[in-house]
């Protein structure tokens, strides 16, 4: 395994944050509604991890260091882990595991549907992030894993719907996401001199499978 210390370091950093937030909730450091704070932080953490994951290939192209690509799959799977925690926290702290409230929430807050679509897409990407799926799906696997950009758009829309009163922070994430999508579109353009269909650029590779 290449770059073992780098991989372990990324693993520890990704693991520490949710544990730290849980510790804060346990010690009453998250205010009067720690459940909602946890839901919000885990959701934002998912978006940040997604943007970091998408930045790995551009960083590798610009710096020439392969270590960025070495942790791309791990970061993608952490993104999925965070969104599962986000969903679990929502079901536990917002709904109280009361399924009858879900219909009410969907009518009052349709952005939940957008978030659910993003979760489903990440689930598909996580399930098919292994070499077996890559072999079984063949060329379709590459197309399927471009869903990551759909997930990014859904995540930004989900956040926009929630923070409509203050768009400054959202605009930063949207700008970073826009750059990531722009780089992807440029790299995937066969007219681009850097495009090589045989070797494949990141437009043909999964950010979750690496």
PDB file of N, CA and C in Angstrom, residues 5-83:
ATOM      1  N   UNK A   5       1.266   6.280   5.810  1.00  0.00           N
ATOM      2  CA  UNK A   5       1.113   7.297   6.858  1.00  0.00           C
ATOM      3  C   UNK A   5       0.109   8.367   6.433  1.00  0.00           C
ATOM      4  N   UNK A   6       0.161   8.752   5.192  1.00  0.00           N
ATOM      5  CA  UNK A   6      -0.785   9.734   4.646  1.00  0.00           C
ATOM      6  C   UNK A   6      -2.210   9.198   4.719  1.00  0.00           C
ATOM      7  N   UNK A   7      -2.402   7.940   4.364  1.00  0.00           N
ATOM      8  CA  UNK A   7      -3.723   7.327   4.408  1.00  0.00           C
ATOM      9  C   UNK A   7      -4.253   7.264   5.846  1.00  0.00           C
ATOM     10  N   UNK A   8      -3.377   6.875   6.764  1.00  0.00           N
ATOM     11  CA  UNK A   8      -3.776   6.790   8.166  1.00  0.00           C
ATOM     12  C   UNK A   8      -4.113   8.174   8.708  1.00  0.00           C
ATOM     13  N   UNK A   9      -3.320   9.163   8.328  1.00  0.00           N
ATOM     14  CA  UNK A   9      -3.583  10.522   8.774  1.00  0.00           C
ATOM     15  C   UNK A   9      -4.937  11.031   8.312  1.00  0.00           C
ATOM     16  N   UNK A  10      -5.271  10.782   7.056  1.00  0.00           N
ATOM     17  CA  UNK A  10      -6.584  11.181   6.536  1.00  0.00           C
ATOM     18  C   UNK A  10      -7.699  10.456   7.278  1.00  0.00           C
ATOM     19  N   UNK A  11      -7.496   9.159   7.543  1.00  0.00           N
ATOM     20  CA  UNK A  11      -8.493   8.378   8.274  1.00  0.00           C
ATOM     21  C   UNK A  11      -8.743   8.973   9.656  1.00  0.00           C
ATOM     22  N   UNK A  12      -7.675   9.307  10.356  1.00  0.00           N
ATOM     23  CA  UNK A  12      -7.806   9.835  11.717  1.00  0.00           C
ATOM     24  C   UNK A  12      -8.526  11.178  11.713  1.00  0.00           C
ATOM     25  N   UNK A  13      -8.136  12.055  10.796  1.00  0.00           N
ATOM     26  CA  UNK A  13      -8.757  13.377  10.737  1.00  0.00           C
ATOM     27  C   UNK A  13     -10.253  13.260  10.440  1.00  0.00           C
ATOM     28  N   UNK A  14     -10.611  12.395   9.486  1.00  0.00           N
ATOM     29  CA  UNK A  14     -12.024  12.230   9.137  1.00  0.00           C
ATOM     30  C   UNK A  14     -12.816  11.625  10.299  1.00  0.00           C
ATOM     31  N   UNK A  15     -12.186  10.749  11.069  1.00  0.00           N
ATOM     32  CA  UNK A  15     -12.858  10.100  12.191  1.00  0.00           C
ATOM     33  C   UNK A  15     -13.011  11.024  13.390  1.00  0.00           C
ATOM     34  N   UNK A  16     -12.025  11.882  13.604  1.00  0.00           N
ATOM     35  CA  UNK A  16     -12.004  12.709  14.811  1.00  0.00           C
ATOM     36  C   UNK A  16     -13.182  13.668  14.877  1.00  0.00           C
ATOM     37  N   UNK A  17     -13.556  14.266  13.755  1.00  0.00           N
ATOM     38  CA  UNK A  17     -14.572  15.319  13.805  1.00  0.00           C
ATOM     39  C   UNK A  17     -15.930  14.844  14.322  1.00  0.00           C
ATOM     40  N   UNK A  18     -16.519  13.756  13.778  1.00  0.00           N
ATOM     41  CA  UNK A  18     -17.792  13.311  14.357  1.00  0.00           C
ATOM     42  C   UNK A  18     -17.671  12.874  15.812  1.00  0.00           C
ATOM     43  N   UNK A  19     -16.532  12.276  16.179  1.00  0.00           N
ATOM     44  CA  UNK A  19     -16.335  11.909  17.580  1.00  0.00           C
ATOM     45  C   UNK A  19     -16.264  13.143  18.466  1.00  0.00           C
ATOM     46  N   UNK A  20     -15.604  14.189  17.983  1.00  0.00           N
ATOM     47  CA  UNK A  20     -15.505  15.434  18.731  1.00  0.00           C
ATOM     48  C   UNK A  20     -16.882  16.081  18.895  1.00  0.00           C
ATOM     49  N   UNK A  21     -17.685  16.054  17.836  1.00  0.00           N
ATOM     50  CA  UNK A  21     -19.033  16.635  17.921  1.00  0.00           C
ATOM     51  C   UNK A  21     -19.912  15.855  18.894  1.00  0.00           C
ATOM     52  N   UNK A  22     -19.772  14.531  18.899  1.00  0.00           N
ATOM     53  CA  UNK A  22     -20.524  13.722  19.852  1.00  0.00           C
ATOM     54  C   UNK A  22     -20.079  14.028  21.274  1.00  0.00           C
ATOM     55  N   UNK A  23     -18.795  14.220  21.461  1.00  0.00           N
ATOM     56  CA  UNK A  23     -18.280  14.586  22.792  1.00  0.00           C
ATOM     57  C   UNK A  23     -18.856  15.932  23.222  1.00  0.00           C
ATOM     58  N   UNK A  24     -18.913  16.892  22.320  1.00  0.00           N
ATOM     59  CA  UNK A  24     -19.489  18.186  22.640  1.00  0.00           C
ATOM     60  C   UNK A  24     -20.960  18.051  23.027  1.00  0.00           C
ATOM     61  N   UNK A  25     -21.683  17.208  22.304  1.00  0.00           N
ATOM     62  CA  UNK A  25     -23.095  16.996  22.636  1.00  0.00           C
ATOM     63  C   UNK A  25     -23.230  16.361  24.019  1.00  0.00           C
ATOM     64  N   UNK A  26     -22.342  15.408  24.316  1.00  0.00           N
ATOM     65  CA  UNK A  26     -22.369  14.714  25.606  1.00  0.00           C
ATOM     66  C   UNK A  26     -22.093  15.669  26.756  1.00  0.00           C
ATOM     67  N   UNK A  27     -21.240  16.655  26.514  1.00  0.00           N
ATOM     68  CA  UNK A  27     -20.853  17.602  27.574  1.00  0.00           C
ATOM     69  C   UNK A  27     -21.686  18.890  27.527  1.00  0.00           C
ATOM     70  N   UNK A  28     -22.795  18.866  26.789  1.00  0.00           N
ATOM     71  CA  UNK A  28     -23.700  20.022  26.696  1.00  0.00           C
ATOM     72  C   UNK A  28     -23.008  21.272  26.158  1.00  0.00           C
ATOM     73  N   UNK A  29     -22.092  21.070  25.212  1.00  0.00           N
ATOM     74  CA  UNK A  29     -21.360  22.208  24.639  1.00  0.00           C
ATOM     75  C   UNK A  29     -21.951  22.679  23.316  1.00  0.00           C
ATOM     76  N   UNK A  30     -23.076  22.093  22.910  1.00  0.00           N
ATOM     77  CA  UNK A  30     -23.678  22.453  21.625  1.00  0.00           C
ATOM     78  C   UNK A  30     -24.950  23.277  21.781  1.00  0.00           C
ATOM     79  N   UNK A  31     -25.156  23.828  22.955  1.00  0.00           N
ATOM     80  CA  UNK A  31     -26.310  24.691  23.136  1.00  0.00           C
ATOM     81  C   UNK A  31     -27.561  23.938  23.531  1.00  0.00           C
ATOM     82  N   UNK A  32     -28.714  24.622  23.476  1.00  0.00           N
ATOM     83  CA  UNK A  32     -29.966  24.017  23.955  1.00  0.00           C
ATOM     84  C   UNK A  32     -30.523  22.923  23.059  1.00  0.00           C
ATOM     85  N   UNK A  33     -30.084  22.876  21.804  1.00  0.00           N
ATOM     86  CA  UNK A  33     -30.599  21.865  20.870  1.00  0.00           C
ATOM     87  C   UNK A  33     -29.422  21.143  20.203  1.00  0.00           C
ATOM     88  N   UNK A  34     -28.721  20.299  20.961  1.00  0.00           N
ATOM     89  CA  UNK A  34     -27.527  19.637  20.404  1.00  0.00           C
ATOM     90  C   UNK A  34     -27.846  18.716  19.238  1.00  0.00           C
ATOM     91  N   UNK A  35     -29.042  18.131  19.238  1.00  0.00           N
ATOM     92  CA  UNK A  35     -29.411  17.231  18.150  1.00  0.00           C
ATOM     93  C   UNK A  35     -29.419  17.946  16.814  1.00  0.00           C
ATOM     94  N   UNK A  36     -30.024  19.114  16.770  1.00  0.00           N
ATOM     95  CA  UNK A  36     -30.068  19.884  15.527  1.00  0.00           C
ATOM     96  C   UNK A  36     -28.678  20.321  15.095  1.00  0.00           C
ATOM     97  N   UNK A  37     -27.847  20.707  16.064  1.00  0.00           N
ATOM     98  CA  UNK A  37     -26.474  21.103  15.740  1.00  0.00           C
ATOM     99  C   UNK A  37     -25.716  19.935  15.128  1.00  0.00           C
ATOM    100  N   UNK A  38     -25.897  18.744  15.682  1.00  0.00           N
ATOM    101  CA  UNK A  38     -25.237  17.567  15.129  1.00  0.00           C
ATOM    102  C   UNK A  38     -25.699  17.299  13.703  1.00  0.00           C
ATOM    103  N   UNK A  39     -27.005  17.403  13.470  1.00  0.00           N
ATOM    104  CA  UNK A  39     -27.537  17.195  12.120  1.00  0.00           C
ATOM    105  C   UNK A  39     -26.904  18.182  11.147  1.00  0.00           C
ATOM    106  N   UNK A  40     -26.857  19.445  11.543  1.00  0.00           N
ATOM    107  CA  UNK A  40     -26.308  20.479  10.666  1.00  0.00           C
ATOM    108  C   UNK A  40     -24.810  20.262  10.401  1.00  0.00           C
ATOM    109  N   UNK A  41     -24.060  19.940  11.455  1.00  0.00           N
ATOM    110  CA  UNK A  41     -22.615  19.778  11.282  1.00  0.00           C
ATOM    111  C   UNK A  41     -22.278  18.558  10.432  1.00  0.00           C
ATOM    112  N   UNK A  42     -23.013  17.475  10.627  1.00  0.00           N
ATOM    113  CA  UNK A  42     -22.765  16.278   9.826  1.00  0.00           C
ATOM    114  C   UNK A  42     -23.138  16.512   8.369  1.00  0.00           C
ATOM    115  N   UNK A  43     -24.203  17.274   8.129  1.00  0.00           N
ATOM    116  CA  UNK A  43     -24.579  17.598   6.748  1.00  0.00           C
ATOM    117  C   UNK A  43     -23.531  18.469   6.081  1.00  0.00           C
ATOM    118  N   UNK A  44     -23.074  19.497   6.797  1.00  0.00           N
ATOM    119  CA  UNK A  44     -22.048  20.363   6.247  1.00  0.00           C
ATOM    120  C   UNK A  44     -20.734  19.601   6.068  1.00  0.00           C
ATOM    121  N   UNK A  45     -20.438  18.707   7.016  1.00  0.00           N
ATOM    122  CA  UNK A  45     -19.233  17.884   6.894  1.00  0.00           C
ATOM    123  C   UNK A  45     -19.263  17.019   5.644  1.00  0.00           C
ATOM    124  N   UNK A  46     -20.450  16.510   5.306  1.00  0.00           N
ATOM    125  CA  UNK A  46     -20.595  15.712   4.087  1.00  0.00           C
ATOM    126  C   UNK A  46     -20.254  16.536   2.857  1.00  0.00           C
ATOM    127  N   UNK A  47     -20.796  17.759   2.799  1.00  0.00           N
ATOM    128  CA  UNK A  47     -20.538  18.622   1.646  1.00  0.00           C
ATOM    129  C   UNK A  47     -19.055  18.990   1.553  1.00  0.00           C
ATOM    130  N   UNK A  48     -18.447  19.319   2.678  1.00  0.00           N
ATOM    131  CA  UNK A  48     -17.029  19.671   2.681  1.00  0.00           C
ATOM    132  C   UNK A  48     -16.180  18.485   2.218  1.00  0.00           C
ATOM    133  N   UNK A  49     -16.489  17.294   2.715  1.00  0.00           N
ATOM    134  CA  UNK A  49     -15.742  16.105   2.302  1.00  0.00           C
ATOM    135  C   UNK A  49     -15.919  15.830   0.818  1.00  0.00           C
ATOM    136  N   UNK A  50     -17.121  16.070   0.311  1.00  0.00           N
ATOM    137  CA  UNK A  50     -17.360  15.862  -1.120  1.00  0.00           C
ATOM    138  C   UNK A  50     -16.504  16.810  -1.950  1.00  0.00           C
ATOM    139  N   UNK A  51     -16.448  18.066  -1.536  1.00  0.00           N
ATOM    140  CA  UNK A  51     -15.632  19.039  -2.253  1.00  0.00           C
ATOM    141  C   UNK A  51     -14.140  18.690  -2.161  1.00  0.00           C
ATOM    142  N   UNK A  52     -13.706  18.241  -0.989  1.00  0.00           N
ATOM    143  CA  UNK A  52     -12.306  17.832  -0.833  1.00  0.00           C
ATOM    144  C   UNK A  52     -11.997  16.635  -1.730  1.00  0.00           C
ATOM    145  N   UNK A  53     -12.931  15.680  -1.773  1.00  0.00           N
ATOM    146  CA  UNK A  53     -12.746  14.497  -2.610  1.00  0.00           C
ATOM    147  C   UNK A  53     -12.606  14.879  -4.083  1.00  0.00           C
ATOM    148  N   UNK A  54     -13.469  15.779  -4.515  1.00  0.00           N
ATOM    149  CA  UNK A  54     -13.427  16.208  -5.913  1.00  0.00           C
ATOM    150  C   UNK A  54     -12.166  17.009  -6.238  1.00  0.00           C
ATOM    151  N   UNK A  55     -11.530  17.552  -5.228  1.00  0.00           N
ATOM    152  CA  UNK A  55     -10.324  18.352  -5.460  1.00  0.00           C
ATOM    153  C   UNK A  55      -9.068  17.505  -5.584  1.00  0.00           C
ATOM    154  N   UNK A  56      -9.156  16.206  -5.267  1.00  0.00           N
ATOM    155  CA  UNK A  56      -7.965  15.377  -5.250  1.00  0.00           C
ATOM    156  C   UNK A  56      -7.309  15.253  -6.629  1.00  0.00           C
ATOM    157  N   UNK A  57      -8.101  15.005  -7.657  1.00  0.00           N
ATOM    158  CA  UNK A  57      -7.511  14.853  -8.986  1.00  0.00           C
ATOM    159  C   UNK A  57      -6.947  16.158  -9.517  1.00  0.00           C
ATOM    160  N   UNK A  58      -7.658  17.288  -9.413  1.00  0.00           N
ATOM    161  CA  UNK A  58      -7.025  18.545  -9.837  1.00  0.00           C
ATOM    162  C   UNK A  58      -5.719  18.827  -9.090  1.00  0.00           C
ATOM    163  N   UNK A  59      -5.680  18.527  -7.783  1.00  0.00           N
ATOM    164  CA  UNK A  59      -4.447  18.737  -7.019  1.00  0.00           C
ATOM    165  C   UNK A  59      -3.322  17.849  -7.539  1.00  0.00           C
ATOM    166  N   UNK A  60      -3.674  16.605  -7.877  1.00  0.00           N
ATOM    167  CA  UNK A  60      -2.662  15.702  -8.414  1.00  0.00           C
ATOM    168  C   UNK A  60      -2.144  16.203  -9.769  1.00  0.00           C
ATOM    169  N   UNK A  61      -3.053  16.718 -10.593  1.00  0.00           N
ATOM    170  CA  UNK A  61      -2.661  17.206 -11.912  1.00  0.00           C
ATOM    171  C   UNK A  61      -1.773  18.442 -11.790  1.00  0.00           C
ATOM    172  N   UNK A  62      -2.072  19.293 -10.805  1.00  0.00           N
ATOM    173  CA  UNK A  62      -1.328  20.540 -10.668  1.00  0.00           C
ATOM    174  C   UNK A  62       0.017  20.345  -9.968  1.00  0.00           C
ATOM    175  N   UNK A  63       0.072  19.383  -9.020  1.00  0.00           N
ATOM    176  CA  UNK A  63       1.294  19.209  -8.229  1.00  0.00           C
ATOM    177  C   UNK A  63       2.135  18.025  -8.691  1.00  0.00           C
ATOM    178  N   UNK A  64       1.502  17.064  -9.360  1.00  0.00           N
ATOM    179  CA  UNK A  64       2.222  15.880  -9.793  1.00  0.00           C
ATOM    180  C   UNK A  64       2.410  14.839  -8.702  1.00  0.00           C
ATOM    181  N   UNK A  65       1.828  15.069  -7.510  1.00  0.00           N
ATOM    182  CA  UNK A  65       1.976  14.120  -6.400  1.00  0.00           C
ATOM    183  C   UNK A  65       0.828  13.124  -6.405  1.00  0.00           C
ATOM    184  N   UNK A  66       1.146  11.858  -6.477  1.00  0.00           N
ATOM    185  CA  UNK A  66       0.125  10.808  -6.563  1.00  0.00           C
ATOM    186  C   UNK A  66      -0.566  10.540  -5.238  1.00  0.00           C
ATOM    187  N   UNK A  67      -0.070  11.109  -4.157  1.00  0.00           N
ATOM    188  CA  UNK A  67      -0.689  10.872  -2.849  1.00  0.00           C
ATOM    189  C   UNK A  67      -2.110  11.380  -2.767  1.00  0.00           C
ATOM    190  N   UNK A  68      -2.420  12.423  -3.541  1.00  0.00           N
ATOM    191  CA  UNK A  68      -3.798  12.922  -3.539  1.00  0.00           C
ATOM    192  C   UNK A  68      -4.761  11.837  -4.025  1.00  0.00           C
ATOM    193  N   UNK A  69      -4.391  11.172  -5.106  1.00  0.00           N
ATOM    194  CA  UNK A  69      -5.247  10.129  -5.662  1.00  0.00           C
ATOM    195  C   UNK A  69      -5.324   8.925  -4.729  1.00  0.00           C
ATOM    196  N   UNK A  70      -4.242   8.686  -3.975  1.00  0.00           N
ATOM    197  CA  UNK A  70      -4.186   7.517  -3.093  1.00  0.00           C
ATOM    198  C   UNK A  70      -5.273   7.542  -2.025  1.00  0.00           C
ATOM    199  N   UNK A  71      -5.726   8.744  -1.634  1.00  0.00           N
ATOM    200  CA  UNK A  71      -6.742   8.833  -0.572  1.00  0.00           C
ATOM    201  C   UNK A  71      -8.116   9.200  -1.111  1.00  0.00           C
ATOM    202  N   UNK A  72      -8.261   9.254  -2.418  1.00  0.00           N
ATOM    203  CA  UNK A  72      -9.531   9.696  -3.004  1.00  0.00           C
ATOM    204  C   UNK A  72     -10.671   8.739  -2.676  1.00  0.00           C
ATOM    205  N   UNK A  73     -10.414   7.456  -2.808  1.00  0.00           N
ATOM    206  CA  UNK A  73     -11.471   6.486  -2.503  1.00  0.00           C
ATOM    207  C   UNK A  73     -11.868   6.553  -1.035  1.00  0.00           C
ATOM    208  N   UNK A  74     -10.866   6.643  -0.160  1.00  0.00           N
ATOM    209  CA  UNK A  74     -11.160   6.731   1.270  1.00  0.00           C
ATOM    210  C   UNK A  74     -12.007   7.962   1.581  1.00  0.00           C
ATOM    211  N   UNK A  75     -11.665   9.084   0.991  1.00  0.00           N
ATOM    212  CA  UNK A  75     -12.434  10.307   1.226  1.00  0.00           C
ATOM    213  C   UNK A  75     -13.865  10.166   0.718  1.00  0.00           C
ATOM    214  N   UNK A  76     -14.017   9.523  -0.434  1.00  0.00           N
ATOM    215  CA  UNK A  76     -15.364   9.304  -0.957  1.00  0.00           C
ATOM    216  C   UNK A  76     -16.208   8.438  -0.036  1.00  0.00           C
ATOM    217  N   UNK A  77     -15.601   7.404   0.518  1.00  0.00           N
ATOM    218  CA  UNK A  77     -16.322   6.533   1.446  1.00  0.00           C
ATOM    219  C   UNK A  77     -16.607   7.243   2.762  1.00  0.00           C
ATOM    220  N   UNK A  78     -15.697   8.109   3.192  1.00  0.00           N
ATOM    221  CA  UNK A  78     -15.976   8.919   4.383  1.00  0.00           C
ATOM    222  C   UNK A  78     -17.149   9.866   4.121  1.00  0.00           C
ATOM    223  N   UNK A  79     -17.225  10.373   2.921  1.00  0.00           N
ATOM    224  CA  UNK A  79     -18.350  11.231   2.545  1.00  0.00           C
ATOM    225  C   UNK A  79     -19.661  10.474   2.718  1.00  0.00           C
ATOM    226  N   UNK A  80     -19.676   9.222   2.267  1.00  0.00           N
ATOM    227  CA  UNK A  80     -20.868   8.404   2.435  1.00  0.00           C
ATOM    228  C   UNK A  80     -21.146   8.128   3.909  1.00  0.00           C
ATOM    229  N   UNK A  81     -20.095   7.863   4.685  1.00  0.00           N
ATOM    230  CA  UNK A  81     -20.268   7.610   6.122  1.00  0.00           C
ATOM    231  C   UNK A  81     -20.867   8.832   6.824  1.00  0.00           C
ATOM    232  N   UNK A  82     -20.392  10.006   6.459  1.00  0.00           N
ATOM    233  CA  UNK A  82     -20.911  11.240   7.069  1.00  0.00           C
ATOM    234  C   UNK A  82     -22.380  11.439   6.720  1.00  0.00           C
ATOM    235  N   UNK A  83     -22.752  11.158   5.480  1.00  0.00           N
ATOM    236  CA  UNK A  83     -24.150  11.394   5.100  1.00  0.00           C
ATOM    237  C   UNK A  83     -25.068  10.382   5.779  1.00  0.00           C
TER     238      UNK A  83
END
